[in-house]
């Protein structure tokens, strides 16, 4: 049994498959309500630099169900705008530095949790997750990533839990497709990165399908290949969506941005307009081996996937969203509970 108390939970990539399995085994126990778990007297402080429906509610309700006190701060509304540049003269719009906020909040809370999306101008700057890294550097309380530029590890936990449910706990070698999908905006890479790593931890036979120019970050793909190989799975990449869908047992849809067009959304949208349709519809799902359909939500209906796909019995998006609650409760207990 691994012990993750006191550690930050910033990336799936930082954790061993066994450590993630331990969290999920507890999540399954919690979902079956076999035991009462308590974090009575603990406080979780969540800072949102960006909007959320599932992450905020599932953490707030999960902490409450465990007897802990959740405190939610929307940065720029409930809390001051926060500066993260080191050594800067703070004569602009941010009255407080993360260095001070993180140290203060660590004296109040048993854990901090932060959502901060990338600024989407310069990937070299965004990929180091400056806000999350600054909290990690200065907070003495453990820190949870609620989605950043590079990963959404809590989503990845729930996604692996859902894969285990779909495949009756035998995910090894199962044919899983991570498919790019259209969107009106260039979206971050965090969810596809975390899903790829989660499916690799499950030892799945993963196909990443995307148009040219939409490669995931090479270091994440390389690590996913390594993790998949260690767990009896593999990762391959194709630009042919329909070929990828043939025989698939799970289709995970997600839109993500193009790294070569990073910071140039208008050029990226012009390029996207030249692509054939990547919307996932009933005809494409009919190519699969009755695949379950997954998506992290929110989803733009009839753009990412059709109503026919989303309202079908094989769509598990609500089960997947519910698993956020169980997986995160298990994470909080593992991070903050008694041994
Ligand atoms: N999937 C997810 O993180 O949803 P929210 O953005 O609503 O939190």
XYZ file of C-alpha atoms and ligand atoms in Angstrom:
347
model
C 0.000 0.000 0.000
C 1.593 3.312 -1.078
C 1.585 6.469 1.029
C 1.030 9.740 -0.835
C 0.391 11.888 2.256
C 2.149 15.263 2.025
C 2.815 14.984 -1.711
C 1.455 17.320 -4.377
C -0.892 15.823 -6.980
C 0.077 17.817 -10.057
C 0.527 15.246 -12.853
C -0.327 11.587 -13.344
C 3.136 11.432 -14.855
C 4.602 11.956 -11.329
C 2.919 8.823 -9.949
C 3.550 5.091 -10.231
C 0.777 2.958 -11.688
C 0.519 1.187 -8.289
C -0.058 4.491 -6.484
C -2.875 5.417 -8.878
C -4.327 1.902 -8.508
C -4.379 2.332 -4.705
C -6.347 5.586 -5.029
C -8.820 3.972 -7.423
C -9.265 0.858 -5.282
C -10.338 3.172 -2.463
C -12.579 5.105 -4.904
C -14.367 1.857 -5.799
C -14.851 1.066 -2.095
C -16.289 4.550 -1.593
C -18.579 4.168 -4.605
C -19.899 0.918 -3.097
C -20.181 2.719 0.292
C -18.554 -0.209 2.059
C -16.983 1.991 4.734
C -17.321 5.443 6.217
C -14.252 7.615 5.752
C -13.674 10.847 7.597
C -11.618 13.958 7.020
C -13.379 15.719 9.899
C -11.537 18.877 10.916
C -9.605 19.153 7.629
C -9.912 22.147 5.308
C -9.407 22.156 1.517
C -8.889 25.573 -0.098
C -9.632 25.691 -3.839
C -8.579 28.603 -6.057
C -10.179 28.886 -9.485
C -8.482 31.155 -12.011
C -10.952 29.760 -14.627
C -14.561 28.554 -14.719
C -15.685 25.067 -13.741
C -18.875 23.074 -13.253
C -17.742 19.507 -12.423
C -14.394 20.113 -10.752
C -15.725 22.721 -8.365
C -18.923 20.899 -7.398
C -17.410 17.420 -7.175
C -14.567 18.621 -4.927
C -16.820 20.809 -2.788
C -19.434 18.069 -2.332
C -16.800 15.341 -1.935
C -14.999 17.261 0.820
C -18.323 17.960 2.563
C -19.336 14.286 2.389
C -16.038 13.413 4.097
C -16.686 15.941 6.864
C -13.975 18.331 5.643
C -14.528 22.047 5.095
C -14.160 23.167 1.451
C -13.334 26.825 0.823
C -13.713 28.030 -2.775
C -12.114 31.249 -4.022
C -12.672 32.595 -7.529
C -9.497 34.537 -8.189
C -10.210 38.109 -9.263
C -13.694 37.977 -7.681
C -13.549 36.502 -4.152
C -9.787 36.839 -3.881
C -7.241 39.340 -5.151
C -5.721 38.909 -8.564
C -2.422 37.152 -7.954
C 0.991 37.883 -9.447
C 3.355 34.981 -10.187
C 6.370 36.627 -11.865
C 9.393 36.473 -9.580
C 11.017 39.759 -8.621
C 8.607 41.894 -10.609
C 7.665 45.454 -9.607
C 3.980 44.996 -8.755
C 2.681 48.265 -10.165
C 0.021 46.708 -12.458
C -3.308 44.968 -11.681
C -2.305 42.303 -9.142
C -2.204 43.500 -5.525
C -0.867 40.227 -4.061
C 1.882 37.772 -5.029
C 1.349 33.973 -5.009
C 4.455 33.799 -2.791
C 2.493 35.495 0.007
C -0.953 34.030 -0.764
C 0.341 30.438 -0.840
C 2.174 30.860 2.480
C -0.876 32.419 4.151
C -3.362 29.850 2.797
C -1.042 27.007 3.873
C -1.463 28.228 7.468
C -5.258 27.954 7.137
C -5.810 24.881 4.972
C -4.660 21.253 5.069
C -4.525 21.179 1.258
C -4.652 23.724 -1.547
C -6.078 23.077 -5.000
C -5.650 25.291 -8.066
C -7.200 25.506 -11.537
C -5.246 27.674 -13.954
C -5.555 27.307 -17.709
C -2.676 28.332 -19.997
C -2.544 31.826 -21.467
C -2.170 30.212 -24.914
C 0.415 32.605 -26.276
C 3.752 30.903 -25.736
C 3.865 27.146 -25.075
C 7.387 27.227 -23.659
C 6.076 29.547 -20.934
C 2.725 27.795 -20.476
C 4.112 24.258 -20.274
C 5.902 25.030 -16.995
C 2.504 25.995 -15.508
C 3.790 29.199 -13.856
C 0.810 29.669 -11.499
C 0.692 26.049 -10.339
C 4.500 25.918 -10.063
C 4.510 29.079 -7.980
C 1.921 27.611 -5.582
C 3.913 24.384 -5.436
C 7.092 26.301 -4.645
C 5.665 28.470 -1.865
C 2.820 26.425 -0.331
C 3.733 24.215 2.608
C 0.361 22.420 2.328
C 0.016 19.731 -0.357
C -1.321 20.989 -3.674
C -3.823 19.452 -6.105
C -3.917 20.389 -9.795
C -7.531 21.095 -10.820
C -6.413 21.441 -14.490
C -3.453 23.336 -15.849
C -1.718 23.702 -19.224
C -0.149 20.264 -19.262
C -2.411 17.920 -17.254
C -5.825 17.418 -15.653
C -4.859 14.557 -13.330
C -8.165 14.435 -11.419
C -9.967 13.921 -14.744
C -7.411 11.228 -15.582
C -8.173 9.431 -12.303
C -11.917 9.405 -13.066
C -11.239 8.338 -16.653
C -9.157 5.341 -15.566
C -11.830 4.454 -12.996
C -14.432 4.540 -15.789
C -12.267 2.382 -18.075
C -11.949 -0.137 -15.254
C -15.750 -0.191 -14.855
C -16.360 -0.475 -18.606
C -13.930 -3.413 -18.891
C -14.847 -5.089 -15.595
C -11.392 -4.261 -14.149
C -9.538 -5.917 -17.037
C -8.297 -2.969 -19.118
C -5.124 -4.646 -20.415
C -5.014 -4.788 -24.226
C -8.437 -3.190 -24.656
C -8.750 -1.130 -27.838
C -9.141 2.503 -26.815
C -9.217 5.412 -29.276
C -8.456 8.981 -28.229
C -9.972 10.996 -31.067
C -9.465 14.666 -31.800
C -12.746 16.497 -32.493
C -13.726 19.919 -33.800
C -14.438 22.944 -31.593
C -14.945 26.683 -31.963
C -11.846 27.383 -29.886
C -8.311 26.095 -29.511
C -8.450 24.119 -26.245
C -5.558 23.106 -23.962
C -3.793 19.732 -24.051
C -4.361 18.862 -20.399
C -7.264 16.406 -20.765
C -5.890 14.407 -23.723
C -2.482 14.227 -22.010
C -3.978 12.910 -18.756
C -6.287 10.470 -20.545
C -3.385 9.115 -22.583
C -1.360 8.518 -19.405
C -4.389 7.037 -17.591
C -5.140 4.586 -20.413
C -1.424 3.715 -20.533
C -1.508 2.906 -16.797
C -4.424 0.616 -17.603
C -2.265 -1.196 -20.193
C -4.712 -0.380 -22.991
C -4.031 -0.735 -26.720
C -4.319 2.994 -27.452
C -4.755 4.699 -30.809
C -4.509 8.496 -30.875
C -6.358 9.783 -33.949
C -5.933 13.387 -34.992
C -5.436 15.492 -38.117
C -1.881 16.431 -39.132
C -0.474 19.281 -36.967
C -2.352 18.159 -33.822
C 0.361 15.986 -32.263
C 0.282 15.795 -28.464
C 3.387 16.916 -26.608
C 6.190 14.532 -27.517
C 7.441 14.068 -23.941
C 3.949 13.048 -22.761
C 3.462 10.653 -25.677
C 6.881 9.111 -25.059
C 6.126 8.647 -21.368
C 2.691 7.158 -22.205
C 4.388 4.675 -24.551
C 6.788 3.680 -21.778
C 4.006 3.323 -19.181
C 1.764 1.425 -21.632
C 4.595 -0.982 -22.486
C 5.283 -1.611 -18.783
C 1.594 -2.423 -18.283
C 1.165 -4.627 -21.360
C -0.305 -1.976 -23.645
C 0.860 0.189 -26.531
C 0.324 3.601 -28.134
C 0.086 4.361 -31.842
C -0.872 7.526 -33.722
C -2.896 7.879 -36.923
C -4.395 10.650 -39.022
C -7.176 8.320 -40.239
C -10.124 8.605 -37.826
C -12.295 5.966 -39.503
C -9.470 3.415 -39.630
C -8.835 4.074 -35.923
C -12.485 3.445 -35.035
C -12.573 -0.048 -36.597
C -12.846 -2.550 -33.744
C -12.485 0.115 -31.023
C -13.966 -0.749 -27.620
C -13.840 2.797 -26.226
C -13.848 6.097 -28.112
C -12.713 9.092 -26.042
C -13.439 12.356 -27.865
C -11.650 15.596 -27.138
C -10.716 18.710 -29.019
C -7.263 20.139 -28.497
C -5.072 22.837 -29.965
C -2.312 22.577 -32.521
C 1.165 23.155 -31.074
C 2.589 24.434 -34.411
C -0.150 27.114 -34.386
C 0.235 27.907 -30.638
C -0.619 31.546 -29.960
C -2.012 31.943 -33.510
C -5.682 30.898 -33.057
C -6.917 32.645 -36.217
C -4.361 30.799 -38.365
C -5.266 27.557 -36.596
C -8.977 28.081 -37.291
C -8.239 28.788 -40.951
C -6.291 25.514 -41.114
C -9.100 23.633 -39.345
C -11.542 24.893 -41.993
C -9.581 22.892 -44.593
C -10.048 19.587 -42.699
C -12.715 16.972 -43.404
C -15.339 16.523 -40.658
C -13.955 14.989 -37.442
C -17.339 15.227 -35.642
C -18.144 11.840 -34.125
C -21.470 10.572 -35.414
C -23.476 7.337 -35.420
C -21.917 6.155 -38.736
C -18.402 6.431 -37.291
C -19.440 4.720 -34.034
C -20.939 1.910 -36.150
C -17.362 1.083 -37.284
C -16.406 0.228 -33.689
C -16.915 -2.932 -31.687
C -19.886 -1.295 -29.939
C -17.509 1.164 -28.292
C -18.457 3.090 -25.204
C -18.229 6.828 -25.793
C -16.314 9.006 -23.308
C -15.759 12.762 -22.970
C -14.672 14.857 -19.988
C -17.441 17.479 -20.480
C -18.457 20.199 -21.102
C -19.220 19.090 -24.653
C -20.546 21.071 -27.612
C -23.326 18.853 -28.959
C -23.437 18.213 -32.696
C -19.964 19.718 -33.076
C -17.744 17.358 -31.057
C -20.272 14.498 -31.245
C -23.860 14.196 -32.414
C -26.905 13.942 -30.167
C -27.308 10.390 -31.499
C -23.922 9.424 -30.019
C -24.354 11.354 -26.765
C -27.878 10.105 -26.030
C -27.064 6.476 -26.895
C -26.927 3.759 -24.211
C -23.231 3.197 -25.019
C -22.355 6.758 -23.964
C -20.828 6.788 -20.448
C -20.194 10.522 -19.998
C -22.392 10.857 -16.897
C -20.838 7.771 -15.249
C -17.451 9.326 -16.055
C -18.503 12.669 -14.505
C -19.871 10.887 -11.409
C -16.544 9.127 -10.995
C -14.873 12.512 -10.511
C -16.595 12.600 -7.109
C -15.499 9.119 -5.986
C -11.960 9.377 -7.357
C -11.331 12.781 -5.777
C -12.760 11.719 -2.413
C -10.319 8.813 -2.466
C -7.497 11.180 -3.462
C -8.288 13.537 -0.562
C -8.398 10.649 1.923
C -5.100 9.267 0.603
C -3.467 12.726 0.781
C -4.892 13.900 4.102
C -6.272 10.919 6.008
C -4.743 8.950 8.861
C -2.524 6.064 7.811
N -14.205 18.047 -16.917
C -14.073 19.143 -16.158
O -13.030 19.403 -15.558
O -15.207 19.891 -16.058
P -15.252 21.386 -15.502
O -14.409 22.224 -16.423
O -16.717 21.759 -15.538
O -14.703 21.398 -14.105
